[in-house]
Amino acid sequence: MNDAAPTLLLCSETDDLSGLCGEFERAAARDCPGLRVRCWTPDTPTTELQSVVAIAGWFVPMGLPARLLRLRLLASIGAGVEHLLRDPHLPPDVPVTRIVDPAQARGMAGYVLWAALHFHRDLDHVLAQQVRREWRMPSQRPVSAYRVGVMGLGAMGAEVARTLAAHGFDVHGWARRPAALDGVTTWAGPQAMRPFLAELDMVVSLLPLTPETWGLFDANWFATLKPGAVFVNCGRGEQLVVPALLDALRSGHLRGAVLDVFEHEPLPADDPLWAEPGVVITPHMASSASADVIAGQIVADAARVLVGQAPLHAVDRQRGY
Ligand code: NDP
């Protein structure tokens, strides 16, 4: 790998990305002829990496990008970039990109709609009744009387909010900057968080992991929620202070939680969250982009940077998303 042919490196120290190699090779043959695709292993010597112009990665080893002198693109194979930005030695002028996929956003909207319907239609209570062989029809309230809040109105959150609104829910959205979304009441900034949260029946987080959102869901935050509210986390596990969630559930303040993301994934088998009443756990499956979309988007960006153009889908490294 030490000759001059530009190389795209699939690289992760936590996951085996070799299954993506064929998809990236097909995308390169189609959209960026001459770009080679290689998979990083811990044994790959740095001298062999000097032809790397683009990394497609997930938890790339810290310090590796800084050693690649021809690197022009650092691409996350997912929607989040915190696993790349954690490296304090990233070369300052290398753009960092992420996957933006409308089909993935629709998948996320489906997941959150399922969660909203589950609680709006009292399926948590009905499933508990079934265990007791108990026949009791819950009272129904109109969907427009069920208020759902969406935190983060980006590629994922905006589609989720629109889908919930189209279904008739009373949807409120919160982001850093003011946003306008049809059928959605929007709120912006830290000062608006309390009033935004106060009347929600369910709150869904689709926030990226940044210094501002790390540990955001703590005891004070849960205390702000209306008694009987439901918490859904599809953002990142590090945003949740788990003991605060458990206290809120066990005191009866919180009705339930749907958790798709965790600080440590896979969630260890002995984690108490598995058995906590009121908690639904899903294995980071809310929505993923398909391999051809991931490869196509990243190879297209590699082709752009090789001819001196800015990549699409670059994040603001200062902002962290
Ligand atoms: P985007 O970058 O498109 O959107 C992020 C949104 O969060 C923006 O609306 C932004 O506000 C808002 N935001 C960021 N920081 C703050 C803050 N401090 N206060 C208020 N609002 C803030 O991200 P995506 O929608 O693509 O993805 C969001 C996250 O969802 C990802 O980072 C990832 O963690 C998670 N995800 C999880 C998946 C799963 O399967 N569980 C799948 C895909 C994504 P503004 O608009 O004002 O900039």
Short mmCIF file of C-alpha atoms and ligand atoms in Angstrom, two decimals:
data_model
loop_
_atom_site.label_atom_id
_atom_site.label_comp_id
_atom_site.label_asym_id
_atom_site.label_seq_id
_atom_site.Cartn_x
_atom_site.Cartn_y
_atom_site.Cartn_z
CA MET A 1 0.00 0.00 0.00
CA ASN A 2 3.01 2.32 -0.21
CA ASP A 3 2.88 3.24 -3.90
CA ALA A 4 1.18 6.29 -5.31
CA ALA A 5 -2.33 4.90 -6.11
CA PRO A 6 -4.83 6.73 -3.91
CA THR A 7 -6.37 4.43 -1.34
CA LEU A 8 -9.58 4.48 0.66
CA LEU A 9 -9.08 2.75 3.99
CA LEU A 10 -11.92 1.02 5.83
CA CYS A 11 -10.88 1.34 9.43
CA SER A 12 -12.29 0.54 12.88
CA GLU A 13 -10.73 -0.68 16.08
CA THR A 14 -14.10 -1.87 17.43
CA ASP A 15 -15.89 -3.42 14.46
CA ASP A 16 -14.95 -5.69 11.56
CA LEU A 17 -15.63 -3.62 8.43
CA SER A 18 -14.37 -6.24 5.96
CA GLY A 19 -17.97 -7.03 4.99
CA LEU A 20 -18.22 -3.53 3.48
CA CYS A 21 -15.16 -3.95 1.29
CA GLY A 22 -16.95 -5.36 -1.77
CA GLU A 23 -19.55 -2.57 -1.68
CA PHE A 24 -16.80 0.09 -1.53
CA GLU A 25 -14.90 -1.60 -4.39
CA ARG A 26 -18.02 -1.55 -6.57
CA ALA A 27 -18.68 2.11 -5.72
CA ALA A 28 -15.04 3.01 -6.46
CA ALA A 29 -15.08 1.20 -9.82
CA ARG A 30 -18.24 3.11 -10.74
CA ASP A 31 -17.62 6.60 -9.32
CA CYS A 32 -13.89 6.96 -8.67
CA PRO A 33 -11.83 4.72 -10.97
CA GLY A 34 -8.26 4.35 -9.72
CA LEU A 35 -9.25 4.54 -6.06
CA ARG A 36 -8.12 1.40 -4.25
CA VAL A 37 -10.01 0.03 -1.26
CA ARG A 38 -8.19 -1.59 1.64
CA CYS A 39 -9.18 -2.80 5.12
CA TRP A 40 -7.10 -1.72 8.09
CA THR A 41 -5.91 -4.28 10.62
CA PRO A 42 -3.88 -3.61 13.78
CA ASP A 43 -0.89 -5.17 11.96
CA THR A 44 -0.93 -2.80 9.00
CA PRO A 45 2.38 -0.90 9.22
CA THR A 46 2.15 2.89 9.02
CA THR A 47 4.59 2.91 6.10
CA GLU A 48 2.07 0.94 4.07
CA LEU A 49 -0.63 3.50 4.74
CA GLN A 50 0.99 6.47 3.05
CA SER A 51 -1.20 6.17 -0.06
CA VAL A 52 -4.39 6.61 2.01
CA VAL A 53 -6.38 9.66 0.89
CA ALA A 54 -9.68 8.78 2.59
CA ILE A 55 -10.72 6.88 5.68
CA ALA A 56 -14.20 5.39 6.03
CA GLY A 57 -14.28 4.66 9.70
CA TRP A 58 -15.93 3.91 13.00
CA PHE A 59 -13.74 4.39 16.09
CA VAL A 60 -10.55 4.89 14.11
CA PRO A 61 -7.42 4.37 16.24
CA MET A 62 -6.47 7.66 17.88
CA GLY A 63 -3.47 9.30 16.25
CA LEU A 64 -3.73 7.27 13.01
CA PRO A 65 -5.19 10.06 10.80
CA ALA A 66 -2.40 12.42 11.88
CA ARG A 67 0.19 9.96 10.54
CA LEU A 68 -1.37 9.76 7.05
CA LEU A 69 0.25 12.56 5.11
CA ARG A 70 -2.01 12.29 2.02
CA LEU A 71 -5.28 12.11 3.98
CA ARG A 72 -7.97 14.44 2.60
CA LEU A 73 -11.20 12.91 3.94
CA LEU A 74 -12.25 11.35 7.22
CA ALA A 75 -15.70 9.85 6.76
CA SER A 76 -17.91 8.31 9.43
CA ILE A 77 -19.76 5.23 8.19
CA GLY A 78 -22.69 6.30 10.43
CA ALA A 79 -24.74 9.43 11.15
CA GLY A 80 -22.67 10.40 14.21
CA VAL A 81 -19.07 11.63 14.24
CA GLU A 82 -18.21 11.76 17.94
CA HIS A 83 -16.17 8.56 17.59
CA LEU A 84 -13.89 10.37 15.10
CA LEU A 85 -13.78 13.80 16.75
CA ARG A 86 -12.61 12.28 20.08
CA ASP A 87 -9.09 12.10 18.55
CA PRO A 88 -7.21 15.21 19.79
CA HIS A 89 -4.58 14.80 17.05
CA LEU A 90 -6.88 15.05 14.01
CA PRO A 91 -5.24 17.11 11.26
CA PRO A 92 -7.11 20.45 11.39
CA ASP A 93 -7.66 20.80 7.64
CA VAL A 94 -9.10 17.33 6.93
CA PRO A 95 -12.90 17.48 6.53
CA VAL A 96 -14.98 15.07 8.62
CA THR A 97 -18.19 13.77 7.03
CA ARG A 98 -21.10 11.61 8.08
CA ILE A 99 -23.85 9.62 6.39
CA VAL A 100 -27.05 11.49 5.58
CA ASP A 101 -29.69 9.15 4.17
CA PRO A 102 -33.39 9.97 3.73
CA ALA A 103 -34.26 6.25 3.83
CA GLN A 104 -32.50 5.96 7.19
CA ALA A 105 -34.48 8.94 8.46
CA ARG A 106 -37.72 7.25 7.36
CA GLY A 107 -36.62 4.11 9.21
CA MET A 108 -36.02 6.18 12.34
CA ALA A 109 -39.45 7.78 11.96
CA GLY A 110 -41.01 4.31 11.83
CA TYR A 111 -39.22 3.25 15.01
CA VAL A 112 -40.31 6.35 16.93
CA LEU A 113 -43.87 6.11 15.59
CA TRP A 114 -43.99 2.53 16.93
CA ALA A 115 -42.82 3.76 20.36
CA ALA A 116 -45.33 6.61 20.39
CA LEU A 117 -48.22 4.31 19.44
CA HIS A 118 -47.11 1.73 22.01
CA PHE A 119 -47.57 4.19 24.85
CA HIS A 120 -50.39 6.26 23.39
CA ARG A 121 -52.45 3.03 22.96
CA ASP A 122 -51.39 1.82 26.46
CA LEU A 123 -49.76 -1.32 25.09
CA ASP A 124 -47.34 -1.32 28.03
CA HIS A 125 -50.34 -1.80 30.35
CA VAL A 126 -52.11 -4.23 27.99
CA LEU A 127 -49.04 -6.49 27.69
CA ALA A 128 -48.74 -6.54 31.49
CA GLN A 129 -52.42 -7.49 31.70
CA GLN A 130 -51.88 -10.37 29.30
CA VAL A 131 -49.34 -11.95 31.67
CA ARG A 132 -52.11 -11.87 34.31
CA ARG A 133 -54.74 -13.13 31.77
CA GLU A 134 -56.67 -9.96 32.45
CA TRP A 135 -59.17 -8.50 29.95
CA ARG A 136 -59.47 -4.76 30.45
CA MET A 137 -59.92 -2.30 27.62
CA PRO A 138 -57.90 0.87 28.21
CA SER A 139 -59.67 4.18 27.77
CA GLN A 140 -58.66 5.85 24.54
CA ARG A 141 -57.75 9.47 24.11
CA PRO A 142 -57.38 11.19 20.76
CA VAL A 143 -53.91 11.06 19.23
CA SER A 144 -53.97 14.88 19.06
CA ALA A 145 -54.07 14.92 22.86
CA TYR A 146 -50.80 12.98 23.14
CA ARG A 147 -47.86 15.40 23.13
CA VAL A 148 -44.52 14.12 21.84
CA GLY A 149 -41.33 16.17 22.01
CA VAL A 150 -38.41 15.58 19.67
CA MET A 151 -34.99 16.80 20.81
CA GLY A 152 -32.79 17.48 17.79
CA LEU A 153 -34.40 18.50 14.49
CA GLY A 154 -31.65 17.44 12.09
CA ALA A 155 -31.72 14.78 9.39
CA MET A 156 -33.32 12.28 11.79
CA GLY A 157 -35.33 14.47 14.15
CA ALA A 158 -37.04 16.55 11.46
CA GLU A 159 -38.32 13.44 9.66
CA VAL A 160 -39.45 11.92 12.96
CA ALA A 161 -41.30 15.11 13.94
CA ARG A 162 -42.99 15.38 10.52
CA THR A 163 -44.06 11.72 10.60
CA LEU A 164 -45.52 11.98 14.10
CA ALA A 165 -47.34 15.18 13.10
CA ALA A 166 -48.72 13.51 9.96
CA HIS A 167 -50.07 10.78 12.21
CA GLY A 168 -51.91 13.40 14.26
CA PHE A 169 -49.75 13.59 17.40
CA ASP A 170 -49.28 16.97 19.07
CA VAL A 171 -45.60 17.36 18.14
CA HIS A 172 -43.08 19.75 19.66
CA GLY A 173 -39.47 19.97 18.52
CA TRP A 174 -36.40 21.45 20.17
CA ALA A 175 -33.02 22.31 18.65
CA ARG A 176 -30.15 24.72 19.15
CA ARG A 177 -31.32 27.14 16.45
CA PRO A 178 -34.91 28.15 15.53
CA ALA A 179 -36.48 25.80 12.98
CA ALA A 180 -39.73 25.81 11.01
CA LEU A 181 -41.48 22.49 10.39
CA ASP A 182 -45.05 22.13 9.15
CA GLY A 183 -47.38 20.92 11.88
CA VAL A 184 -44.68 21.05 14.57
CA THR A 185 -44.36 23.60 17.40
CA THR A 186 -40.66 24.40 17.63
CA TRP A 187 -38.48 25.63 20.45
CA ALA A 188 -34.82 26.70 20.40
CA GLY A 189 -31.92 26.95 22.80
CA PRO A 190 -31.17 25.98 26.39
CA GLN A 191 -33.57 28.56 27.89
CA ALA A 192 -36.49 26.97 26.02
CA MET A 193 -35.77 23.43 27.21
CA ARG A 194 -37.82 23.57 30.45
CA PRO A 195 -41.02 24.96 28.90
CA PHE A 196 -40.59 22.57 25.95
CA LEU A 197 -40.34 19.57 28.28
CA ALA A 198 -42.97 20.55 30.83
CA GLU A 199 -46.12 19.20 29.16
CA LEU A 200 -44.75 16.29 27.12
CA ASP A 201 -46.24 12.80 27.37
CA MET A 202 -43.19 11.41 25.58
CA VAL A 203 -39.77 12.86 24.84
CA VAL A 204 -37.53 11.43 22.14
CA SER A 205 -33.85 12.30 21.92
CA LEU A 206 -32.17 12.48 18.54
CA LEU A 207 -29.30 14.68 19.66
CA PRO A 208 -25.71 14.11 18.56
CA LEU A 209 -23.11 13.41 21.22
CA THR A 210 -21.20 16.65 21.91
CA PRO A 211 -19.72 18.22 25.06
CA GLU A 212 -23.11 19.99 25.56
CA THR A 213 -25.20 16.82 25.35
CA TRP A 214 -22.91 14.47 27.29
CA GLY A 215 -24.79 13.53 30.50
CA LEU A 216 -27.70 15.85 29.62
CA PHE A 217 -30.37 13.43 30.89
CA ASP A 218 -29.60 13.63 34.59
CA ALA A 219 -31.75 13.80 37.74
CA ASN A 220 -32.60 17.50 37.24
CA TRP A 221 -33.62 16.85 33.67
CA PHE A 222 -35.93 13.97 34.60
CA ALA A 223 -37.44 16.10 37.38
CA THR A 224 -38.45 18.65 34.72
CA LEU A 225 -40.63 16.08 32.93
CA LYS A 226 -44.33 15.79 33.63
CA PRO A 227 -45.18 12.85 35.95
CA GLY A 228 -46.05 9.83 33.81
CA ALA A 229 -43.90 10.89 30.86
CA VAL A 230 -41.99 8.39 28.69
CA PHE A 231 -38.33 8.74 27.65
CA VAL A 232 -37.02 7.44 24.30
CA ASN A 233 -33.30 7.59 23.58
CA CYS A 234 -32.13 7.07 20.01
CA GLY A 235 -29.20 9.51 20.17
CA ARG A 236 -26.23 8.22 22.14
CA GLY A 237 -25.96 6.30 25.41
CA GLU A 238 -23.45 8.70 26.95
CA GLN A 239 -26.18 11.36 27.06
CA LEU A 240 -28.08 9.37 29.69
CA VAL A 241 -27.18 9.19 33.39
CA VAL A 242 -28.51 5.68 34.00
CA PRO A 243 -28.92 5.96 37.83
CA ALA A 244 -31.05 9.08 37.28
CA LEU A 245 -33.27 7.16 34.85
CA LEU A 246 -33.61 4.26 37.30
CA ASP A 247 -34.55 6.64 40.14
CA ALA A 248 -37.14 8.35 37.94
CA LEU A 249 -38.67 4.99 36.98
CA ARG A 250 -38.59 3.45 40.46
CA SER A 251 -40.17 6.53 42.07
CA GLY A 252 -43.01 6.27 39.55
CA HIS A 253 -42.22 9.70 38.13
CA LEU A 254 -41.40 8.19 34.73
CA ARG A 255 -43.87 5.79 33.09
CA GLY A 256 -41.35 4.01 30.90
CA ALA A 257 -38.29 4.23 28.70
CA VAL A 258 -37.31 2.93 25.28
CA LEU A 259 -33.55 2.73 24.94
CA ASP A 260 -31.81 1.99 21.65
CA VAL A 261 -28.31 3.29 22.45
CA PHE A 262 -25.97 2.63 25.38
CA GLU A 263 -22.64 3.86 26.65
CA HIS A 264 -21.27 0.33 26.29
CA GLU A 265 -22.52 -1.63 23.29
CA PRO A 266 -23.38 -4.45 23.21
CA LEU A 267 -25.11 -3.83 26.54
CA PRO A 268 -23.42 -6.33 28.91
CA ALA A 269 -25.59 -9.33 29.85
CA ASP A 270 -25.36 -8.45 33.56
CA ASP A 271 -26.48 -4.83 33.10
CA PRO A 272 -29.42 -4.09 35.43
CA LEU A 273 -31.25 -2.21 32.66
CA TRP A 274 -32.14 -5.53 30.98
CA ALA A 275 -34.47 -6.50 33.82
CA GLU A 276 -35.78 -3.07 34.81
CA PRO A 277 -39.60 -2.95 34.70
CA GLY A 278 -40.81 -0.32 32.28
CA VAL A 279 -37.67 -0.36 30.13
CA VAL A 280 -37.74 -1.55 26.52
CA ILE A 281 -34.25 -2.29 25.18
CA THR A 282 -33.45 -2.51 21.47
CA PRO A 283 -29.93 -3.24 20.15
CA HIS A 284 -29.00 0.04 18.38
CA MET A 285 -31.38 -0.91 15.60
CA ALA A 286 -33.61 2.16 15.38
CA SER A 287 -32.35 2.77 11.86
CA SER A 288 -29.25 2.16 9.82
CA ALA A 289 -28.18 3.16 6.33
CA SER A 290 -27.66 0.37 3.81
CA ALA A 291 -24.13 -0.64 2.77
CA ASP A 292 -24.59 0.63 -0.79
CA VAL A 293 -25.69 4.06 0.46
CA ILE A 294 -22.73 4.25 2.86
CA ALA A 295 -20.21 3.20 0.22
CA GLY A 296 -21.77 5.35 -2.51
CA GLN A 297 -21.80 8.51 -0.42
CA ILE A 298 -18.26 8.13 0.90
CA VAL A 299 -16.72 7.19 -2.45
CA ALA A 300 -18.50 10.15 -4.09
CA ASP A 301 -16.98 12.42 -1.45
CA ALA A 302 -13.54 10.84 -1.99
CA ALA A 303 -13.88 11.59 -5.71
CA ARG A 304 -14.72 15.21 -4.87
CA VAL A 305 -11.76 15.78 -2.54
CA LEU A 306 -9.38 14.20 -5.07
CA VAL A 307 -10.26 16.95 -7.56
CA GLY A 308 -10.10 19.69 -4.94
CA GLN A 309 -13.84 20.01 -4.22
CA ALA A 310 -15.32 20.13 -0.73
CA PRO A 311 -17.10 16.91 0.30
CA LEU A 312 -20.85 16.87 0.78
CA HIS A 313 -22.14 16.12 4.30
CA ALA A 314 -19.17 17.61 6.16
CA VAL A 315 -19.82 18.36 9.82
CA ASP A 316 -18.78 21.50 11.65
CA ARG A 317 -15.84 20.20 13.66
CA GLN A 318 -16.05 23.07 16.17
CA ARG A 319 -19.76 22.47 16.82
CA GLY A 320 -19.21 18.69 17.00
CA TYR A 321 -22.01 17.59 14.61
P1 NDP B 1 -27.97 16.21 12.70
O1 NDP B 1 -26.59 16.70 12.87
O2 NDP B 1 -28.59 16.25 11.34
O3 NDP B 1 -28.94 16.98 13.69
C1 NDP B 1 -28.63 17.23 15.01
C2 NDP B 1 -29.75 18.06 15.64
O4 NDP B 1 -29.47 18.20 17.04
C3 NDP B 1 -29.85 19.48 15.06
O5 NDP B 1 -31.20 19.84 14.95
C4 NDP B 1 -29.16 20.32 16.14
O6 NDP B 1 -29.64 21.64 16.27
C5 NDP B 1 -29.53 19.56 17.40
N1 NDP B 1 -28.57 19.86 18.46
C6 NDP B 1 -27.25 19.56 18.52
N2 NDP B 1 -26.71 19.99 19.66
C7 NDP B 1 -27.73 20.59 20.34
C8 NDP B 1 -27.79 21.23 21.60
N3 NDP B 1 -26.72 21.38 22.39
N4 NDP B 1 -28.98 21.73 22.00
C9 NDP B 1 -30.07 21.62 21.18
N5 NDP B 1 -30.07 21.02 19.98
C10 NDP B 1 -28.91 20.51 19.57
O7 NDP B 1 -27.98 14.70 13.25
P2 NDP B 1 -28.92 13.48 12.79
O8 NDP B 1 -30.33 13.92 12.88
O9 NDP B 1 -28.45 12.90 11.51
O10 NDP B 1 -28.59 12.41 13.92
C11 NDP B 1 -28.71 12.75 15.28
C12 NDP B 1 -28.10 11.67 16.12
O11 NDP B 1 -28.94 10.52 16.10
C13 NDP B 1 -26.75 11.12 15.62
O12 NDP B 1 -25.67 11.91 15.99
C14 NDP B 1 -26.72 9.78 16.28
O13 NDP B 1 -26.19 9.97 17.56
C15 NDP B 1 -28.18 9.39 16.39
N6 NDP B 1 -28.55 8.31 15.44
C16 NDP B 1 -28.95 7.12 15.98
C17 NDP B 1 -29.35 6.08 15.18
C18 NDP B 1 -29.86 4.83 15.79
O14 NDP B 1 -30.08 3.84 15.07
N7 NDP B 1 -30.07 4.80 17.09
C19 NDP B 1 -29.34 6.21 13.70
C20 NDP B 1 -28.94 7.54 13.24
C21 NDP B 1 -28.57 8.53 14.09
P3 NDP B 1 -29.53 22.73 15.08
O15 NDP B 1 -30.50 22.26 14.03
O16 NDP B 1 -29.96 23.97 15.74
O17 NDP B 1 -28.11 22.71 14.62
#
